[in-house]
Short mmCIF file of C-alpha atoms in Angstrom, two decimals:
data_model
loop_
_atom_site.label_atom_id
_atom_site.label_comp_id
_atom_site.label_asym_id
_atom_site.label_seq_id
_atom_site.Cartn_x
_atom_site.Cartn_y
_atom_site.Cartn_z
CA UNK A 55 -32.33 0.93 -0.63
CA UNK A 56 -29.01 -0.46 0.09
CA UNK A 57 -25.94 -0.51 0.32
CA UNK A 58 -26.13 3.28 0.15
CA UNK A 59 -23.08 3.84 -2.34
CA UNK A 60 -23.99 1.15 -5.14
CA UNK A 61 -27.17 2.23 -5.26
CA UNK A 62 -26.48 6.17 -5.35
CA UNK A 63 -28.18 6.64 -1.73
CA UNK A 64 -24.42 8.72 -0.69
CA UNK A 65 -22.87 10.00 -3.32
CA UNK A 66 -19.63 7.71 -4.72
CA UNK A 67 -17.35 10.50 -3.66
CA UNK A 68 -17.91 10.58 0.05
CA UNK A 69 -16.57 6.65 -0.49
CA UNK A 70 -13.14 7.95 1.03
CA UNK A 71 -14.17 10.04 3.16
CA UNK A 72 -16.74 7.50 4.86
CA UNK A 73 -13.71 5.20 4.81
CA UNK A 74 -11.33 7.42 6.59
CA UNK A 75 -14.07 8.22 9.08
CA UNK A 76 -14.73 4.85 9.75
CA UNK A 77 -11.01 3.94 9.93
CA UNK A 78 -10.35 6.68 12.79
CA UNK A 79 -13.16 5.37 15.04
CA UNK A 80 -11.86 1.62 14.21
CA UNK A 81 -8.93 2.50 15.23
CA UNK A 82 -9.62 4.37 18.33
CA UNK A 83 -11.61 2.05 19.69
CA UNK A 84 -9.38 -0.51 19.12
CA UNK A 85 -6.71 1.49 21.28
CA UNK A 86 -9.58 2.62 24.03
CA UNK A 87 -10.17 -1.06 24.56
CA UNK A 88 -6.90 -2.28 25.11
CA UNK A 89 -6.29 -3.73 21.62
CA UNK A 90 -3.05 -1.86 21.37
CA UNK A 91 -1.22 -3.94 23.72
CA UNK A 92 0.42 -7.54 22.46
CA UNK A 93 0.31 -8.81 25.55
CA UNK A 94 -4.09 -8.68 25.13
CA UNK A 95 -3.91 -9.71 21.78
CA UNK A 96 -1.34 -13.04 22.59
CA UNK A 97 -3.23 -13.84 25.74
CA UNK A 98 -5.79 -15.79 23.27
CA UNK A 99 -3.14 -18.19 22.45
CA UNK A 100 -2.01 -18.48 25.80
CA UNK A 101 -5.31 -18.27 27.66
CA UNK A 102 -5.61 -15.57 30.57
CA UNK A 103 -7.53 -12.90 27.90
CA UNK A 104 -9.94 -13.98 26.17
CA UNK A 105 -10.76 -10.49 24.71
CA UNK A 106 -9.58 -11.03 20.84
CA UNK A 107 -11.84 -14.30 20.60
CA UNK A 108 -14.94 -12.72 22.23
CA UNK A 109 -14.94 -9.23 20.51
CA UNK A 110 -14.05 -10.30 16.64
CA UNK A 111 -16.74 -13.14 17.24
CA UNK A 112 -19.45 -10.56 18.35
CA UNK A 113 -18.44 -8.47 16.10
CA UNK A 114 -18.85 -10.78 12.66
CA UNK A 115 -22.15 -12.13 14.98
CA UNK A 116 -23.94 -8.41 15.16
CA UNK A 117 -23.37 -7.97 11.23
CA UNK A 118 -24.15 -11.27 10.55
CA UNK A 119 -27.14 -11.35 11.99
CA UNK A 120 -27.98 -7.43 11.33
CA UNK A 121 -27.21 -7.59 7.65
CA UNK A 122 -29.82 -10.77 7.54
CA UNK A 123 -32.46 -8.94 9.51
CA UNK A 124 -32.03 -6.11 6.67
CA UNK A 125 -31.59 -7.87 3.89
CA UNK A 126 -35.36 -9.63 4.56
CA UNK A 127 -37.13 -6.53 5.72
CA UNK A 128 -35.98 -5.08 2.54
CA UNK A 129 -33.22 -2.08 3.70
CA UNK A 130 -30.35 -4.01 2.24
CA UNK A 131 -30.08 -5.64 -1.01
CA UNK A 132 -27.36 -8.55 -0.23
CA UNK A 133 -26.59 -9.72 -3.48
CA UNK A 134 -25.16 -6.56 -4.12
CA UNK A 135 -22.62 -6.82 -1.25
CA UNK A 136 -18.71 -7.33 -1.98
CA UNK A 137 -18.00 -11.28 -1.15
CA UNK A 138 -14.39 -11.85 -0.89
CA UNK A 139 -13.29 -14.09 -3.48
CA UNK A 140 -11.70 -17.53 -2.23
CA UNK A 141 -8.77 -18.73 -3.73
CA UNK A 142 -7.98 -21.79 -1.58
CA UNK A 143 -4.85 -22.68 -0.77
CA UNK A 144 -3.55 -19.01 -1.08
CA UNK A 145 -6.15 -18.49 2.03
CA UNK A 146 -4.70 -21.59 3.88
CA UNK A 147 -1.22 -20.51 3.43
CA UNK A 148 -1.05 -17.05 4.28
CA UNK A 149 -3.90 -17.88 7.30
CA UNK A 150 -0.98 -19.85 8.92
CA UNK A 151 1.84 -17.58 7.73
CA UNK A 152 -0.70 -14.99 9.56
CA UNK A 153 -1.40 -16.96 12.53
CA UNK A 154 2.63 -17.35 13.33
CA UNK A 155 3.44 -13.71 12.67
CA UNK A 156 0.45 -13.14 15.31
CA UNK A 157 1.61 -15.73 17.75
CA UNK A 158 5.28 -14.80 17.80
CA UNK A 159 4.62 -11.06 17.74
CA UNK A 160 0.93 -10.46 19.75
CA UNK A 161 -0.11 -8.18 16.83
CA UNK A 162 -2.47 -8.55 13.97
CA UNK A 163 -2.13 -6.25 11.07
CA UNK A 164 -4.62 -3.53 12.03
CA UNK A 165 -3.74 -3.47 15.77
CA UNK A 166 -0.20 -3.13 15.25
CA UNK A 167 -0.87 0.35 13.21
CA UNK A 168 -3.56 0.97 16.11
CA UNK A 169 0.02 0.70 18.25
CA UNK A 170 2.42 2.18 16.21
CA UNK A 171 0.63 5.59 16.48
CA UNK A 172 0.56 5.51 20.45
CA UNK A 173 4.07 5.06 20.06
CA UNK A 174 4.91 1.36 20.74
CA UNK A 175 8.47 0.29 20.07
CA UNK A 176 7.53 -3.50 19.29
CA UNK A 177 4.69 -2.44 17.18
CA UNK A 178 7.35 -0.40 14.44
CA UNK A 179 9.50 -3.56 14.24
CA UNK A 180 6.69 -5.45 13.48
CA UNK A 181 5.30 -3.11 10.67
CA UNK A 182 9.05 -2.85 9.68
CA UNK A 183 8.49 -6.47 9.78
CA UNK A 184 5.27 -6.42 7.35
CA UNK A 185 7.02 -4.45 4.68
CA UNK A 186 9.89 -7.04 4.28
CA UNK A 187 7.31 -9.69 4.57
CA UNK A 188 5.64 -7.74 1.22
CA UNK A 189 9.11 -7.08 -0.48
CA UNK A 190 9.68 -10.36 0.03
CA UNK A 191 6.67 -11.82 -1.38
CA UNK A 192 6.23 -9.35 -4.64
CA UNK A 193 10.42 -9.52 -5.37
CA UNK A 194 8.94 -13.76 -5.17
CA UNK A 195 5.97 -12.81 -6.66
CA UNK A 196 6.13 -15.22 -10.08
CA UNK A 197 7.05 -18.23 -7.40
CA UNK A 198 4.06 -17.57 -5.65
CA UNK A 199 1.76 -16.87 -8.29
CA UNK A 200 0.56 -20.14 -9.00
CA UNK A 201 -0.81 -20.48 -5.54
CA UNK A 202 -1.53 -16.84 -5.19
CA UNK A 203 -4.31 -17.10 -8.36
CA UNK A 204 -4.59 -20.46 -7.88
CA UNK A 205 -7.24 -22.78 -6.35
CA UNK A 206 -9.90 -20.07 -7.70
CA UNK A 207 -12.82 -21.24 -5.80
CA UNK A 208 -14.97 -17.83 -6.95
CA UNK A 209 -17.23 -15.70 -4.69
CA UNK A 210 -18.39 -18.34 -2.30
CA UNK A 211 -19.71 -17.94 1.08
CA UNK A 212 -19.93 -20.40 3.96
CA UNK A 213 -23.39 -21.12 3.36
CA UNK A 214 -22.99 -21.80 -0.62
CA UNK A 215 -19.88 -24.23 0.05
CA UNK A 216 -21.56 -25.80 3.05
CA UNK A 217 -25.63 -25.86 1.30
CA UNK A 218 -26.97 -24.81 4.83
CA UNK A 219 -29.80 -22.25 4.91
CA UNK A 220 -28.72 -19.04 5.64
CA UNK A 221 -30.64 -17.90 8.42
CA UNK A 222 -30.07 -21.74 10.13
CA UNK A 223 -26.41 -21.01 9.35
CA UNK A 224 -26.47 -17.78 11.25
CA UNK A 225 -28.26 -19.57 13.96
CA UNK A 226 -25.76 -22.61 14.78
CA UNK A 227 -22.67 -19.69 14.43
CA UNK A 228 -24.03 -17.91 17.08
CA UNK A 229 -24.52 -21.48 19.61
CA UNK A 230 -21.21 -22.05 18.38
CA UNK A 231 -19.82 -18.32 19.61
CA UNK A 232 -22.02 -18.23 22.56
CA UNK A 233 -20.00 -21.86 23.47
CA UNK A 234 -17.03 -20.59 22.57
CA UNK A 235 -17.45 -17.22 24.76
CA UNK A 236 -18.70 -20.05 28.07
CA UNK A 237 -15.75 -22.19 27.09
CA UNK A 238 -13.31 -19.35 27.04
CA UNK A 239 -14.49 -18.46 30.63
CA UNK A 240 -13.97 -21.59 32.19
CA UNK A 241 -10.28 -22.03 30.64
CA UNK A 242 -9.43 -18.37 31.52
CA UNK A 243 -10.50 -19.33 35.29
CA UNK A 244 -8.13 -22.21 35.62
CA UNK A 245 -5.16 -20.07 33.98
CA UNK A 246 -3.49 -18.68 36.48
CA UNK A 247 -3.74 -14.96 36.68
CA UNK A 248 -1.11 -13.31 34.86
CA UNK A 249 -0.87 -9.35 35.59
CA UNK A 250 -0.34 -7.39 32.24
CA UNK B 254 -23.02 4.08 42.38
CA UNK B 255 -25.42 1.68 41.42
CA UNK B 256 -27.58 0.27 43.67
CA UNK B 257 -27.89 -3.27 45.00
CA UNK B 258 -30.36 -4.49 42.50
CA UNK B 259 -28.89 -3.20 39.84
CA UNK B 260 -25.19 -4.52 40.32
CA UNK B 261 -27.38 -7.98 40.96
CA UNK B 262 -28.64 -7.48 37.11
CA UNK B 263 -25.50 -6.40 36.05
CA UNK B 264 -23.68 -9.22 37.26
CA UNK B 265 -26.02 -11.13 34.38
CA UNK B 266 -25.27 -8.79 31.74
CA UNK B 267 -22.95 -11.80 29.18
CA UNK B 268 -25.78 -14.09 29.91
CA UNK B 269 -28.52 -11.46 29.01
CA UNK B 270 -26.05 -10.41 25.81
CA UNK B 271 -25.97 -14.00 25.10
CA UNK B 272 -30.03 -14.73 25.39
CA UNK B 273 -30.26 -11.49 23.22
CA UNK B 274 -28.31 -13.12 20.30
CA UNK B 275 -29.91 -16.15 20.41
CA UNK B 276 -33.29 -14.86 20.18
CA UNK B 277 -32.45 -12.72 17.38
CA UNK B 278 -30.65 -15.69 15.51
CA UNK B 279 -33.67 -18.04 16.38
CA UNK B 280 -35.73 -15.21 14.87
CA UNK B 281 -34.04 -15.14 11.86
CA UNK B 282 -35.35 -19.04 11.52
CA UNK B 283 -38.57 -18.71 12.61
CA UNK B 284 -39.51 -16.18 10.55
CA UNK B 285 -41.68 -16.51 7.49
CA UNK B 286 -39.94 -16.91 4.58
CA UNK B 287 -40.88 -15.08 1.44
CA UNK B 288 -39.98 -15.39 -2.51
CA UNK B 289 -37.59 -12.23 -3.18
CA UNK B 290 -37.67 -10.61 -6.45
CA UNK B 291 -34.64 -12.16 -8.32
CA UNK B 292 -32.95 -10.15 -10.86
CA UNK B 293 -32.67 -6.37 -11.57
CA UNK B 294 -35.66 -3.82 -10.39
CA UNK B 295 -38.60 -3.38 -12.19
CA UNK B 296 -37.61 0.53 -11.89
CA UNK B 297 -34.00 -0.28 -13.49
CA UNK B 298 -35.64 -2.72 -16.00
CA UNK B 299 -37.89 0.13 -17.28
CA UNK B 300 -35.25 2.77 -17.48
CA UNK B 301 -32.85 -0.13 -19.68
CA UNK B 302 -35.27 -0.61 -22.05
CA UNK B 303 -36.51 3.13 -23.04
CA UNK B 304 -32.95 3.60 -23.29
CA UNK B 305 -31.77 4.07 -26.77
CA UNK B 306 -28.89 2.69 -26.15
CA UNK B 307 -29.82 -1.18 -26.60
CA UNK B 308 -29.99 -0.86 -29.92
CA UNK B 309 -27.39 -0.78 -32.51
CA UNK B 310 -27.50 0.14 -36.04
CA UNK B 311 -26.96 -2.17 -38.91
CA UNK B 312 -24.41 0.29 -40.05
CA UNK B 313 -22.54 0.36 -36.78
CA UNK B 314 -22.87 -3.16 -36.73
CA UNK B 315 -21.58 -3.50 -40.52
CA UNK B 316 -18.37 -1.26 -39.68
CA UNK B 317 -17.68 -3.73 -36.56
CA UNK B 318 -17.69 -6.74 -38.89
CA UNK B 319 -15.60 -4.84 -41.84
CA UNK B 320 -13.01 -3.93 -39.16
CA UNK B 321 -13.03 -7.12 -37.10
CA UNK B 322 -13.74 -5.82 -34.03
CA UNK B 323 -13.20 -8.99 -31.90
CA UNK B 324 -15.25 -7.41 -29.11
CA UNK B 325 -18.78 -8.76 -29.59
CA UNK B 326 -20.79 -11.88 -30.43
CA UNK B 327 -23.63 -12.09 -32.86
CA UNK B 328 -26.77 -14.31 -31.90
CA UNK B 329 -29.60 -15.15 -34.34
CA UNK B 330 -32.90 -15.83 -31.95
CA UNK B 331 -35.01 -17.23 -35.12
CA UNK B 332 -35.46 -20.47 -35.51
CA UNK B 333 -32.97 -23.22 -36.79
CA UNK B 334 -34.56 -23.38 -40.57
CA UNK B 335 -34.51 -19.40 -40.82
CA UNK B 336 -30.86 -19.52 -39.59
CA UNK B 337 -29.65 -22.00 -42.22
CA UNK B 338 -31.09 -20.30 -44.94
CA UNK B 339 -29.39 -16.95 -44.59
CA UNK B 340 -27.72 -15.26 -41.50
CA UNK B 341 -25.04 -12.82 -40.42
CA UNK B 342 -21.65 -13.89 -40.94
CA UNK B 343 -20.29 -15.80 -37.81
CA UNK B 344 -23.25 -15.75 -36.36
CA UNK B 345 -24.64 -18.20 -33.53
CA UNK B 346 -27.90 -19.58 -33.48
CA UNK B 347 -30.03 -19.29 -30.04
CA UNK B 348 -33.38 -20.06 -31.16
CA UNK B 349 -35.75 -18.18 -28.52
CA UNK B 350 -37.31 -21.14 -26.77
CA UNK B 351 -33.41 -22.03 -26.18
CA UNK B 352 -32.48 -18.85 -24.92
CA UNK B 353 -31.75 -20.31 -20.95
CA UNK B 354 -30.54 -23.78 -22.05
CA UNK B 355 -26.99 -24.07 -20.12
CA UNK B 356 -25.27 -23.65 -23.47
CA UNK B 357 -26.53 -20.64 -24.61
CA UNK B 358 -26.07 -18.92 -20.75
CA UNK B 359 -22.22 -19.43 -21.83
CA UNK B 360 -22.59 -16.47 -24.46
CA UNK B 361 -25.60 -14.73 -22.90
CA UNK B 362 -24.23 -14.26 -19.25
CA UNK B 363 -20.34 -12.80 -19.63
CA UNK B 364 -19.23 -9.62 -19.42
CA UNK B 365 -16.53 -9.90 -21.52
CA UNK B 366 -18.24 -9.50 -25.29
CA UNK B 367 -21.12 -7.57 -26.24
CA UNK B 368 -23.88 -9.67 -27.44
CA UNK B 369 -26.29 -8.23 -30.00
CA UNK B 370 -28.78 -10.15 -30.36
CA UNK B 371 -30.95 -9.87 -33.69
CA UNK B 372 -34.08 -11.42 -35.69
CA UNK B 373 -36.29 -10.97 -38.80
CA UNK B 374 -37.49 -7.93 -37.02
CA UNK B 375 -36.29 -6.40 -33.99
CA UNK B 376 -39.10 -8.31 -32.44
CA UNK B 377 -38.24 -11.77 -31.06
CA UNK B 378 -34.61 -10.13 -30.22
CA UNK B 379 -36.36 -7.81 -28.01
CA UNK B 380 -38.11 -10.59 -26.05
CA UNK B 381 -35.21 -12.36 -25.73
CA UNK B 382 -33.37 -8.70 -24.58
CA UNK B 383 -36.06 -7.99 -21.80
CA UNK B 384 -35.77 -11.97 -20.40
CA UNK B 385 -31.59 -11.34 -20.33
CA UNK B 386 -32.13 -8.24 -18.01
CA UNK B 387 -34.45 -9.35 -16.55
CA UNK B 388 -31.62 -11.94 -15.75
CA UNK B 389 -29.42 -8.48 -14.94
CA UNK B 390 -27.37 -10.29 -17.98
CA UNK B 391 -24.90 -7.86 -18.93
CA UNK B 392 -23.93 -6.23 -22.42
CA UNK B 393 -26.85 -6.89 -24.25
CA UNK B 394 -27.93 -5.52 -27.55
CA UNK B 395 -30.72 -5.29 -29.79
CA UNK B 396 -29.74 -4.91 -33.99
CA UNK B 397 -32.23 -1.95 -35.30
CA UNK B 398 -34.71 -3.43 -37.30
CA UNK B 399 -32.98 -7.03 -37.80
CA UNK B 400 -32.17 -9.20 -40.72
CA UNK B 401 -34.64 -7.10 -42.51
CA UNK B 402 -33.49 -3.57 -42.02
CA UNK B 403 -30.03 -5.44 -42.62
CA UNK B 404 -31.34 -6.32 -45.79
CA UNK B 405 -32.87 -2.69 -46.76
CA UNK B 406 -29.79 -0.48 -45.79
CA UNK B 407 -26.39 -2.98 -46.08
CA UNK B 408 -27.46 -5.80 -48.38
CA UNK B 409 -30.02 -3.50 -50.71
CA UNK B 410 -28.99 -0.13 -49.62
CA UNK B 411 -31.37 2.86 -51.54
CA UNK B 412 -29.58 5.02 -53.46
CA UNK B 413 -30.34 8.64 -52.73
CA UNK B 414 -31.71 11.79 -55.18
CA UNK B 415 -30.12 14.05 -56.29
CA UNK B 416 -31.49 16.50 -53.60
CA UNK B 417 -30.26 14.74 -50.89
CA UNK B 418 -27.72 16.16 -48.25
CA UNK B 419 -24.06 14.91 -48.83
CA UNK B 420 -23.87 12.66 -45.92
CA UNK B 421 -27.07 10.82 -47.53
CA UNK B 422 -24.15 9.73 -50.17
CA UNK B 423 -21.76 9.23 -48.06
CA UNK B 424 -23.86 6.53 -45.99
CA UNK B 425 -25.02 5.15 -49.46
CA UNK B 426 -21.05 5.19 -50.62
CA UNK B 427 -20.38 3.16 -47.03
CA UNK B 428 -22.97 1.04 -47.37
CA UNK B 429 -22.67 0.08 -51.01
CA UNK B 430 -18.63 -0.86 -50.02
CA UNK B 431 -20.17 -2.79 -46.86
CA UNK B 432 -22.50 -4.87 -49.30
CA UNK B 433 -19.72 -5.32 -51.59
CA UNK B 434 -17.79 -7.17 -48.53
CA UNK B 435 -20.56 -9.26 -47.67
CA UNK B 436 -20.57 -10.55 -51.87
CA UNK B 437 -22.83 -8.44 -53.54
CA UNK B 438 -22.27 -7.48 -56.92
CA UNK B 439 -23.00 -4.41 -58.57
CA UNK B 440 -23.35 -4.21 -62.35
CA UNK B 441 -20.63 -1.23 -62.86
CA UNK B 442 -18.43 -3.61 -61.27
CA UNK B 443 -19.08 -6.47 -63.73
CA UNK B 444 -17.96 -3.90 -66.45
CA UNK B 445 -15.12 -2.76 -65.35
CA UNK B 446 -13.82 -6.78 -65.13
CA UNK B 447 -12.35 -7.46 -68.51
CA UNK B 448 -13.19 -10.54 -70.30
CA UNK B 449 -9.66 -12.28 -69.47
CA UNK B 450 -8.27 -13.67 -72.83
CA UNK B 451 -7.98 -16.87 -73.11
CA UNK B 452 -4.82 -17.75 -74.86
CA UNK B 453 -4.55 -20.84 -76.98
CA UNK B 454 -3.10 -23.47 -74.82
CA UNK B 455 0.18 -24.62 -76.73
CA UNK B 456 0.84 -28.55 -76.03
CA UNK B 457 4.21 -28.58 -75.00
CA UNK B 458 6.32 -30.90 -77.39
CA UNK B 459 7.96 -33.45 -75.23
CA UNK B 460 11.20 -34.53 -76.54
CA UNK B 461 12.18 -38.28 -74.87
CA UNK B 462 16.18 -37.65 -73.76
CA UNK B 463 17.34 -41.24 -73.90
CA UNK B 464 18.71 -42.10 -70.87
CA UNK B 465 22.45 -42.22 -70.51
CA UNK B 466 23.98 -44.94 -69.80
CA UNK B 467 24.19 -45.87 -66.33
CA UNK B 468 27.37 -44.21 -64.66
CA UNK B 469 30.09 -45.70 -62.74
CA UNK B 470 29.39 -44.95 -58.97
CA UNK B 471 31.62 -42.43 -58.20
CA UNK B 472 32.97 -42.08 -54.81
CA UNK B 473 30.79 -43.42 -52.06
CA UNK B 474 29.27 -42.98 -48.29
#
C-alpha cells in the first residue's frame, strides 16, 4: 500500500502541498516547544538542556521503529523508500563544518528559519550567514567537487554497512537512546542551573 | 488539578515512555520472521507483460542499428553454438541458463541502455523477459518474433502485389535497403555493377641511371 505517493495511493500533485502542510506544523511545533531559542538549542553542548538530544532521538526512534512495524505487517513497502545516498567524506566534512556553525551560533538550519519568522535578530545573521556559506561553496564549487561526489559509498543504510539485522539494529538504538536520555539527566543535574 | 495518584503516575511518565519503546523494539525481535515477496508485484508483473510495449519490431529494431542509435544493447539468449553460427550484429551472447551469472547482471540490471533481448523465436527471450521483471530489472525488451521473423521481414523481406496499399512498398523499399546494409545482395544490383575492365598491365621499362660519381661533400654540419 505504501508509501502513498509512489504507489498512486495520493495523487503525485498533492506532493507539494503535503510538503508545505507538513513544513508549517514542523515548524510550529518547533517554535511552540522552545526550539526557536539558541540558547535551548546550545544548551546540548553545554549541558543544562538536554531538549535537542532527547527530542531528535525520539523522534528518528518513533519512525524507526514505526516504519519497521509497517513495513512487516505489510502497510509500507520499504524498499521503495528514498535512502539518502552516502558520499563519505563529503558527510564527514560538512557534519563538522555543521556542528561548528551550530556550536558557535545555537541554531541548526531548520530552527533558525523556525526563528527568523518570530522575528529573532541573531537568527537573520545567521541565515545571512548560510547564504554566504552557499556562495561561498558553489563560487568554490570545482575545488570542492572532488570531495563533494567523491567517496560515493551508494544508498547504504546503517544496517547494510554494519551487517546487523534490522529489527536487532532498531533494538540496541533504542538501549542506546534510552541511555543516552538517563545519562543526559544525571549530567543536566550536576550543571548548575542556568536561567534562560 | 490532578489528583494525588495521578501526579504519583505522572511523575513516572519518561520511565513509562522509555518501557514503551523498549517493548516495542524488543517486539520487533521477537517477532516471527517471514520470507517477503522480493521483486515487483505479481499485479505489476501481469500488467508488464500484456503490455505491448515489451516488444519491439524487427523493423524498429533495424532502423536503430542503420542509424546507430547508441542507446540500447542487443542480447542473444540461445545457446553458444546457435550464436556463432549467425546473430545480430554486435550482439552479446547470454545463453538462458546464464541469464543471473554476475556477468550478465552487468547488462541486464542498468538503467542506462535498453536491452532487447531476442531468440529463434520470441520464446526463450520471453522467459528470460518475465525472470528480469520479475527481478524489477529495468528497460527490458522482447524482439517480435526473433531471429526468425528477423529473417522473414529484414533479411528475406516479401515483396508485395500489386494490390497492395502504398505503405506495403514503402516497408518493402525500407526493408530491402535495411537487408542491403546487413550484406545482402540483390540480383538488379549485380547488373547494374559493370564488369570493371581489366587493362593490360604494361611492365614498366626500367632504365638503370648509372650512378654519378660520388660528389665532393659540400659544406658541412
Amino acid at each position: 500500500m505504501g508509501p502513498l505517493i509512489p504507489n498512486g495511493v495520493i495523487p503525485y500533485e498533492w506532493n507539494n502541498i503535503i510538503a508545505i502542510l507538513i513544513g508549517i506544523f514542523f515548524g510550529f511545533i518547533l517554535e511552540a516547544s522552545g526550539f526557536s531559542s539558541s540558547r535551548k538549542l546550545a544548551g546540548v553542548f553545554y549541558g543544562y538542556d538536554f531538549a535537542v538530544l532527547k527530542v531528535f532521538f525520539t523522534a528518528a526512534l518513533v519512525a524507526l521503529i514505526g516504519i519497521l512495524y509497517m513495513d512487516y505487517l505489510g502497510y509500507l513497502n520499504m524498499e521503495q523508500l528514498y535512502i539518502h545516498p552516502t558520499y563519505l567524506w563529503g558527510a564527514i566534512i560538512g557534519g563538522v563544518v555543521m556542528g561548528v556553525g551550530f556550536v558557535a551560533a545555537g541554531f541548526c538550519p531548520g530552527t533558525s528559519l523556525c526563528a527568523v519568522a518570530i522575528g529573532k535578530i541573531d537568527a537573520i545573521v545567521y541565515v545571512i550567514g548560510i547564504m554566504a556559506g552557499i556562495f561561498i561553496f558553489s563560487e568554490l564549487y570545482t575545488l570542492f567537487e572532488p570531495i563533494y561526489n567523491g567517496y560515493f559509498e551508494g544508498n547504504i543504510t546503517l544496517m547494510d554497512s554494519l551487517g546487523v539485522n534490522r529489527y536487532w539494529f532498531a533494538f540496541i538504538f533504542t538501549i542506546i537512546a534510552i541511555v543516552a536520555f538517563a545519562a543526559s539527566d544525571m549530567i543536566r543535574k550536576r550543571v548548575k542551573k542556568i536561567f534562560y | 488539578m490532578v489528583n494525588r495518584k495521578t501526579a504519583k503516575f505522572l511523575s513516572f511518565r519518561y520511565t513509562i515512555l522509555a518501557i514503551i519503546f523498549v517493548v516495542l523494539a524488543g517486539g520487533l525481535v521477537l517477532l516471527p520472521k517471514y520470507e517477503k515477496h522480493e521483486g515487483i508485484n505479481p499485479e505489476e508483473l501481469l500488467s508488464n507483460s500484456v503490455s505491448p510495449e515489451r516488444y519491439i519490431s524487427t523493423d524498429a529494431l533495424a532502423n536503430k542499428i542503420i542509424s546507430q542509435d547508441p542507446s540500447f544493447i542487443l542480447i542473444d539468449v540461445r545457446g553458444e553454438d546457435e550464436f556463432s553460427k549467425y546473430s545480430l550484429p554486435n550482439a552479446i551472447n547470454i545463453p538462458l541458463k546464464n541469464l543471473l551469472d554476475e556477468d550478465s547482471l552487468m547488462y541486464l540490471n542498468q538503467n542506462q541502455y535498453d536491452v532487447v533481448l531476442f531468440s529463434n523465436d520470441n520464446f526463450y527471450a520471453d522467459q528470460a523477459w518475465i525472470l528480469g521483471n520479475r527481478l524489477s530489472f529495468q528497460n527490458l525488451k522482447v524482439l517480435k518474433g526473433g531471429i526468425n521473423n528477423w529473417y522473414k521481414t529484414i533479411i528475406n523481406p516479401p515483396i508485395p502485389t500489386e494490390t497492395m496499399p502504398a505503405q506495403e512498398f514503402d516497408l518493402y523499399t525500407f526493408r530491402k535497403s535495411a537487408s542491403m546494409f546487413f550484406g545482402v545482395v540483390y540480383p538488379e544490383q549485380i547488373k547494374e555493377v559493370k564488369k570493371p575492365v581489366v587493362k593490360k598491365v604494361i611492365p614498366k621499362k626500367v632504365i638503370p641511371i648509372k650512378k654519378k660519381k660520388k660528389m665532393p661533400v659540400e659544406g658541412g654540419c
